[in-house]
Structures are given as structure tokens and as C-alpha cells.
Coordinates of C-alpha atoms and ligand atoms in Angstrom, one line a residue:
X1415 CA -5.0 -1.9 -16.0
X1416 CA -7.3 -4.7 -17.2
X1417 CA -6.0 -7.0 -14.5
X1418 CA -6.4 -4.3 -11.9
X1419 CA -9.9 -3.7 -13.1
X1420 CA -10.9 -7.3 -12.8
X1421 CA -9.2 -7.6 -9.4
X1422 CA -10.9 -4.5 -8.1
X1423 CA -14.2 -5.8 -9.4
X1424 CA -15.8 -5.7 -6.0
X1425 CA -14.8 -2.1 -5.3
X1426 CA -16.0 -1.1 -8.7
X1427 CA -19.4 -2.5 -8.4
X1428 CA -20.2 -0.5 -5.3
X1429 CA -18.3 2.7 -6.0
X1430 CA -18.1 3.4 -9.7
X1431 CA -21.5 1.9 -10.7
X1432 CA -23.2 3.5 -7.7
X1433 CA -21.8 7.0 -8.4
X1434 CA -22.5 6.8 -12.1
X1435 CA -26.1 5.7 -11.6
X1436 CA -26.8 8.7 -9.4
X1437 CA -24.9 11.2 -11.5
X1438 CA -26.6 10.2 -14.7
X1439 CA -30.0 11.2 -13.2
X1440 CA -31.5 14.2 -15.0
X1441 CA -31.9 16.5 -12.1
X1442 CA -29.8 16.0 -9.0
X1443 CA -31.8 16.5 -5.8
X1444 CA -30.4 16.9 -2.2
X1445 CA -31.2 13.2 -1.7
X1446 CA -29.1 12.3 -4.8
X1447 CA -26.2 14.2 -3.4
X1448 CA -26.6 12.5 -0.1
X1449 CA -26.5 9.2 -2.0
X1450 CA -23.2 10.2 -3.7
X1451 CA -21.8 11.1 -0.3
X1452 CA -22.9 7.8 1.3
X1453 CA -21.5 5.8 -1.6
X1454 CA -18.1 7.5 -1.2
X1455 CA -18.1 7.1 2.5
X1456 CA -19.1 3.4 2.2
X1457 CA -16.1 2.9 0.0
X1458 CA -13.9 4.3 2.8
X1459 CA -12.9 7.4 0.9
X1460 CA -13.1 9.3 4.2
X1461 CA -15.0 12.5 5.2
X1462 CA -12.5 15.1 4.0
X1463 CA -12.0 13.7 0.5
X1464 CA -15.7 12.9 0.2
X1465 CA -16.6 16.5 1.0
X1466 CA -14.0 17.7 -1.6
X1467 CA -15.3 15.4 -4.3
X1468 CA -19.0 16.3 -3.7
X1469 CA -18.2 20.0 -3.5
X1470 CA -16.3 19.8 -6.8
X1471 CA -19.1 17.8 -8.5
X1472 CA -21.7 20.2 -7.3
X1473 CA -20.0 23.1 -9.0
X1474 CA -20.3 21.1 -12.2
X1475 CA -24.1 20.4 -12.2
X1476 CA -24.6 22.1 -15.6
X1477 CA -21.9 19.8 -17.1
X1478 CA -23.4 16.8 -15.4
X1479 CA -26.9 17.5 -16.7
X1480 CA -25.7 17.3 -20.3
X1481 CA -22.9 14.8 -20.1
X1482 CA -22.9 11.5 -21.9
X1483 CA -22.1 8.3 -20.0
X1484 CA -18.5 8.5 -21.2
X1485 CA -18.1 12.1 -20.2
X1486 CA -19.5 11.3 -16.7
X1487 CA -17.1 8.5 -16.4
X1488 CA -14.2 10.7 -17.4
X1489 CA -15.3 13.4 -15.0
X1490 CA -15.5 11.0 -12.1
X1491 CA -12.1 9.5 -12.9
X1492 CA -10.6 13.0 -12.9
X1493 CA -12.2 13.9 -9.5
X1494 CA -11.2 10.7 -7.9
X1495 CA -7.6 10.9 -9.2
X1496 CA -7.4 14.4 -7.8
X1497 CA -7.9 13.1 -4.2
X1498 CA -5.4 10.3 -4.8
X1499 CA -2.4 12.5 -4.4
X1500 CA -1.5 12.7 -8.1
X1501 CA 1.7 14.7 -7.4
X1502 CA 3.2 12.5 -4.6
X1503 CA 6.6 11.0 -5.3
X1504 CA 6.1 7.2 -5.5
X1505 CA 9.6 6.2 -6.7
X1506 CA 11.0 3.3 -4.8
X1507 CA 14.6 3.2 -3.6
X1508 CA 15.1 0.0 -5.5
X1509 CA 14.5 1.9 -8.8
X1510 CA 17.3 4.4 -8.1
X1511 CA 21.0 4.0 -9.0
X1512 CA 22.6 3.9 -5.6
X1513 CA 25.9 2.2 -6.4
X1514 CA 25.3 -0.1 -3.4
X1515 CA 22.5 -2.4 -2.3
X1516 CA 19.2 -0.5 -1.7
X1517 CA 18.1 -1.4 1.9
X1518 CA 14.4 -1.8 2.4
X1519 CA 12.7 -2.5 5.7
X1520 CA 9.2 -3.9 5.5
X1521 CA 7.0 -3.3 8.6
X1522 CA 3.4 -3.8 9.6
X1523 CA 1.2 -5.9 11.9
X1524 CA 1.1 -9.7 11.6
X1525 CA -1.2 -10.8 8.9
X1526 CA -1.1 -7.6 6.9
X1527 CA 0.9 -9.3 4.1
X1528 CA 4.5 -8.3 4.9
X1529 CA 6.1 -11.6 3.9
X1530 CA 4.0 -12.0 0.8
X1531 CA 4.9 -8.4 -0.2
X1532 CA 8.6 -9.0 0.3
X1533 CA 8.3 -12.1 -1.9
X1534 CA 6.4 -10.1 -4.6
X1535 CA 8.9 -7.2 -4.6
X1536 CA 11.7 -9.7 -4.9
X1537 CA 10.0 -11.4 -7.8
X1538 CA 9.5 -8.1 -9.6
X1539 CA 13.2 -7.0 -9.0
X1540 CA 14.4 -10.4 -10.2
X1541 CA 12.2 -10.0 -13.3
X1542 CA 14.0 -6.7 -13.9
X1543 CA 17.3 -8.5 -13.8
X1544 CA 18.3 -7.4 -10.4
X1545 CA 20.0 -9.4 -7.6
X1546 CA 18.2 -9.5 -4.3
X1547 CA 18.8 -10.8 -0.8
X1548 CA 16.1 -11.4 1.9
X1549 CA 16.5 -10.9 5.6
X1550 CA 14.2 -12.7 8.0
X1551 CA 14.2 -10.3 11.0
X1552 CA 11.0 -11.8 12.4
X1553 CA 12.8 -14.1 14.8
X1554 CA 9.9 -14.7 17.1
X1555 CA 8.2 -17.3 15.1
X1556 CA 10.3 -19.9 13.2
X1557 CA 7.3 -20.2 10.8
X1558 CA 7.8 -16.6 9.8
X1559 CA 11.4 -17.2 8.6
X1560 CA 10.4 -20.5 7.0
X1561 CA 7.6 -18.7 5.1
X1562 CA 10.0 -16.0 3.9
X1563 CA 12.6 -18.6 2.9
X1564 CA 9.9 -20.4 0.9
X1565 CA 9.1 -17.2 -1.0
X1566 CA 12.8 -16.7 -1.6
X1567 CA 13.1 -20.2 -3.1
X1568 CA 10.0 -19.6 -5.2
X1569 CA 11.5 -16.4 -6.8
X1570 CA 15.1 -17.6 -6.7
X1571 CA 16.7 -15.5 -4.1
X1572 CA 18.6 -16.3 -0.9
X1573 CA 17.4 -15.6 2.7
X1574 CA 19.5 -14.7 5.7
X1575 CA 17.9 -15.9 8.9
X1576 CA 18.8 -16.1 12.6
X1577 CA 18.0 -18.4 15.5
X1578 CA 14.5 -18.5 16.7
X1579 CA 14.2 -16.0 19.5
X1580 CA 17.4 -14.3 18.4
X1581 CA 17.9 -10.5 18.1
X1582 CA 16.0 -9.2 15.1
X1583 CA 18.4 -6.3 14.7
X1584 CA 21.4 -8.6 14.4
X1585 CA 19.6 -10.6 11.7
X1586 CA 18.9 -7.4 9.8
X1587 CA 22.5 -6.3 10.3
X1588 CA 23.8 -9.6 9.0
X1589 CA 21.5 -9.5 6.0
X1590 CA 22.7 -6.1 5.0
X1591 CA 26.3 -7.0 5.6
X1592 CA 26.0 -10.1 3.4
X1593 CA 24.1 -8.2 0.8
X1594 CA 26.9 -5.5 0.7
X1595 CA 29.6 -8.2 0.5
X1596 CA 27.8 -9.9 -2.4
X1597 CA 27.1 -6.5 -3.9
X1598 CA 23.4 -7.3 -4.6
X1599 CA 21.1 -4.6 -5.9
X1600 CA 18.6 -4.8 -3.0
X1601 CA 18.3 -6.2 0.5
X1602 CA 14.7 -6.7 1.6
X1603 CA 14.2 -7.1 5.4
X1604 CA 11.0 -8.6 6.7
X1605 CA 10.3 -7.6 10.3
X1606 CA 8.1 -8.8 13.2
X1607 CA 4.7 -7.2 13.7
X1608 CA 3.4 -8.3 17.0
X1609 CA 1.6 -5.5 18.5
X1610 CA 1.7 -6.9 22.1
X1611 CA 2.9 -3.6 23.5
X1612 CA 3.2 -0.5 21.5
X1613 CA 6.4 0.6 23.1
X1614 CA 8.0 -2.9 22.7
X1615 CA 7.4 -2.8 19.0
X1616 CA 8.5 0.8 18.6
X1617 CA 11.7 0.0 20.5
X1618 CA 12.4 -3.0 18.4
X1619 CA 11.8 -1.4 15.0
X1620 CA 13.8 1.7 16.0
X1621 CA 16.6 -0.6 17.1
X1622 CA 16.5 -2.6 13.8
X1623 CA 16.8 0.6 11.8
X1624 CA 19.6 2.1 14.0
X1625 CA 21.6 -1.1 13.9
X1626 CA 21.4 -1.4 10.1
X1627 CA 22.4 2.2 9.8
X1628 CA 25.7 1.5 11.4
X1629 CA 26.8 0.1 8.0
X1630 CA 24.3 1.4 5.4
X1631 CA 21.6 4.0 5.0
X1632 CA 18.1 2.5 5.2
X1633 CA 16.7 3.7 1.9
X1634 CA 13.1 2.7 2.2
X1635 CA 10.7 1.8 5.0
X1636 CA 7.5 0.3 3.6
X1637 CA 4.5 0.0 5.8
X1638 CA 2.2 -2.9 4.8
X1639 CA -1.5 -2.3 5.5
X1640 CA -4.4 -4.7 5.0
X1641 CA -7.0 -2.7 3.0
X1642 CA -9.8 -4.9 4.4
X1643 CA -9.2 -3.6 8.0
X1644 CA -10.4 -0.1 6.9
X1645 CA -10.1 2.8 9.3
X1646 CA -8.9 0.5 12.1
X1647 CA -5.8 -0.3 10.0
X1648 CA -5.1 3.4 9.7
X1649 CA -5.2 3.9 13.4
X1650 CA -2.8 1.0 13.9
X1651 CA -0.6 2.3 11.2
X1652 CA 0.2 5.4 13.4
X1653 CA 2.1 3.2 15.8
X1654 CA 4.5 2.3 13.0
X1655 CA 4.8 5.9 11.7
X1656 CA 5.8 6.9 15.2
X1657 CA 8.3 4.2 15.5
X1658 CA 10.2 4.7 12.3
X1659 CA 10.1 7.1 9.4
X1660 CA 7.9 5.3 6.9
X1661 CA 8.7 6.3 3.3
X1662 CA 5.8 4.5 1.6
X1663 CA 2.7 2.4 2.1
X1664 CA 1.9 -0.9 0.5
X1665 CA -1.9 -1.5 0.6
X1666 CA -2.6 -5.2 0.4
X1667 CA -5.7 -7.3 -0.3
X1668 CA -7.4 -4.7 -2.4
X1669 CA -8.8 -7.7 -4.4
X1670 CA -10.8 -8.7 -1.3
X1671 CA -12.6 -5.5 -0.4
X1672 CA -15.3 -3.3 -1.7
X1673 CA -13.6 -0.4 0.0
X1674 CA -11.0 0.7 -2.6
X1675 CA -11.4 4.3 -1.3
X1676 CA -9.3 3.3 1.6
X1677 CA -6.3 4.4 -0.5
X1678 CA -7.5 8.0 -0.2
X1679 CA -8.0 8.0 3.6
X1680 CA -4.7 6.2 4.3
X1681 CA -2.7 8.7 2.3
X1682 CA -4.5 11.7 3.7
X1683 CA -4.4 10.6 7.3
X1684 CA -0.8 9.4 7.4
X1685 CA 0.6 11.9 4.9
X1686 CA 2.6 9.1 3.2
X1687 CA 2.3 8.0 -0.4
X1688 CA 0.8 4.6 -1.3
X1689 CA 3.6 3.2 -3.5
X1690 CA 2.4 -0.4 -4.2
X1691 CA -0.9 -2.3 -4.1
X1692 CA -1.5 -6.0 -3.5
X1693 CA -4.1 -7.5 -5.7
X1694 CA -3.9 -11.2 -4.7
X1695 CA -1.8 -13.9 -3.1
X1696 CA 0.4 -14.8 -6.1
X1697 CA 3.9 -13.6 -6.8
X1698 CA 2.8 -11.3 -9.6
X1699 CA -0.1 -9.8 -7.8
X1700 CA 1.6 -6.5 -6.9
X1701 CA 1.3 -3.3 -8.8
X1702 CA 2.8 0.2 -8.6
X1703 CA 0.1 2.6 -7.4
X1704 CA -0.8 5.0 -10.1
X1705 CA -3.6 7.5 -9.2
X1706 CA -5.3 7.8 -12.7
X1707 CA -5.1 4.1 -13.4
X1708 CA -6.5 3.4 -10.0
X1709 CA -9.3 5.9 -10.4
X1710 CA -10.1 4.3 -13.7
X1711 CA -10.2 0.9 -12.2
X1712 CA -12.5 2.1 -9.4
X1713 CA -14.9 3.7 -11.8
X1714 CA -14.8 0.6 -14.0
Ligands
LIG2803 P1 2.5 -11.0 7.4 O1 2.2 -11.7 8.7 O2 2.3 -9.6 7.5 O3 3.9 -11.4 6.9 O4 1.4 -11.5 6.4 P2 1.6 -12.7 5.2 O5 2.5 -12.2 4.2 O6 1.8 -14.0 5.9 O7 0.1 -12.6 4.7 C1 -1.0 -13.0 5.4 C2 -2.1 -13.5 4.5 O8 -2.6 -12.6 3.6 C3 -1.6 -14.7 3.6 O9 -2.6 -15.7 3.5 C4 -1.4 -14.0 2.3 O10 -1.5 -14.9 1.2 C5 -2.5 -13.0 2.2 N1 -2.2 -11.9 1.4 C6 -1.1 -11.1 1.4 N2 -1.3 -10.1 0.4 C7 -2.4 -10.3 -0.2 C8 -3.2 -9.6 -1.3 O11 -2.8 -8.6 -1.8 N3 -4.4 -10.2 -1.6 C9 -4.9 -11.2 -1.0 N4 -6.1 -11.7 -1.3 N5 -4.3 -11.9 0.0 C10 -3.1 -11.4 0.4

């Protein structure tokens, strides 16, 4: 939590401090409430959740008027956590006992942080004593497979890769086959994210999944989204949710944005739980998403 807090420092300063300053005022005027609203919107919390939070806070003006700084902070954490989907199931397939390798596809546009996230997930699994195999199904750029392989070496796991320009689905198939043969705990497949044409990408991802499913269920499809792209990222994300059944979102680069509220709008608009958050470029800069801890980090 302490690390998350320092990593989210930029979100904090604009959201938490801004809100607390207004809410601590003795008598809240319409202008003050507008300021609360603007602060939430500026942090990408989204209109629906902002309205919900403001409405809820407005019913508590008596409480607000007499609350100490700590009480205000606690109240704010509670209201923010309430719009962060506290009841959503965020368990990862890699945490379940499947009796076979858990198969995870990682999808998203180029640059979102897919490869880095695969590396970080592998690192965390290895840290838990699990065996992992990586699949480089982005066959369009040799550099992409090289980058994944480098991550693999860094965290001590092998990578299955194909020829440059080869069929992504067959690389994914091969990775899962090898993983099953070696009886690893998890196979993590990195995919291509060129959005050259929407239908091209949808066809390709659909095919990767179908081909893998000839030998194993796909247990998790993680959609990686760059938090710094804000609402645009959410719109792009729809392309992926239409192409495959996404089971969880990984929101990356939360360390580089003042808009931590994007978690709220992403989850609401896509109806998919954020399961992991990226807080930096290093192998350990990945954290499970936990609504109360996140709300606490946002409020500061
Ligand atoms: P891909 O094209 O989707 O596979 O994206 P990459 O994994 O290559 O990441 C693109 C860039 O984003 C790289 O420079 C990463 O180091 C950086 N990156 C990924 N995740 C994070 C994160 O959580 N925080 C920060 N600050 N940078 C990140």
C-alpha cells in the first residue's frame, strides 16, 4: 500500500487533496459541489460514478460539517471504494488449482504494456514457486518476440516463438502444447495488437483463441489498457471485448497519470473487473487491484 501510494502520488495530489480541501470547508455551497464534481471528472472518474459520489456525499452534509480530517478521509475512501466494484470477482485463473496449465491470453493495442505485463505476471508466478512458459504470438515484429524472450530470461522462464510473419495461432497452439507436455503451472501468451483494421484484429484474436481451444480451455483473457490514454483507451478496448471474451483488465502506467479515476470508468463502461494494475516498468511493478487499498492510495 505504501508503494502504491507513492507510485500514485500524481493521482493523489489532484484527486484526494483536491476533494479533501473542498469537503473540509465549513459550509458547502453550490460552487463547492461543482468543484467536487470537476475534480472527480478531471481524474477520469466518469460522469455516472461522479454523479453517484456527489449525490451520496450531498446526503451526508451534516456529517461533513462536523467531521475531522481523518473522518473526512475515511468517508471519501468509502465512497470511492463503493464505485470501484468492491464485489467483483478478481481471482486470476493462475491462482486456481486446475490440474493442468492455466492458459492466459494477453491482448491489447501495441504500446499498452502487454509484453511488460506478461513479464511481470511471470515474475510473480515464479516468485510463488510456479512454473511458467511464455508464448510469443506477436509474429509480425521480430522485435516483439525478442522483447518477450528478454523478459523470460530476466525472470527465468522459457519462451516459445515462431518465425517472423508466421501464423500467430500456431505459435499460441505450440506454446500451449509444449506447456502441457512439460506440465507447467501456467502458459502466458502475448498477442499482436496492431489495430490496422478492426476486423483483421478481431479475426486474428478469435482464431488464436479457437485454435488454442482445440487442446485446452483458455482460462483467462487479460486486456491490457494504458491508463494514460483515458477515455480513448476505453473506446479502443471495445474492439477487443467484441473480438474475444475478456475476463479481466490490466490497467498499466497508473504511475504516470493524474487520472487514477480511469479505473472506475473502465470497469463501468466495459463491465469487466480490473484485476491487476501496472505501477512502473520494473518486474515487480504489478499489483493486484483491490478497491479499498486503491481508494486509500487515491485519497492519500
Ligand atoms: P506492448 O506493445 O503492449 O507489448 O507494450 P510494452 O510491454 O512493450 O510496453 C510499452 C512501454 O510501456 C514500455 O516502455 C514499457 O516499459 C512501458 N510500460 C509498461 N507498463 C508500464 C507501467 O505500468 N508503468 C510505466 N511507467 N510504464 C510501463
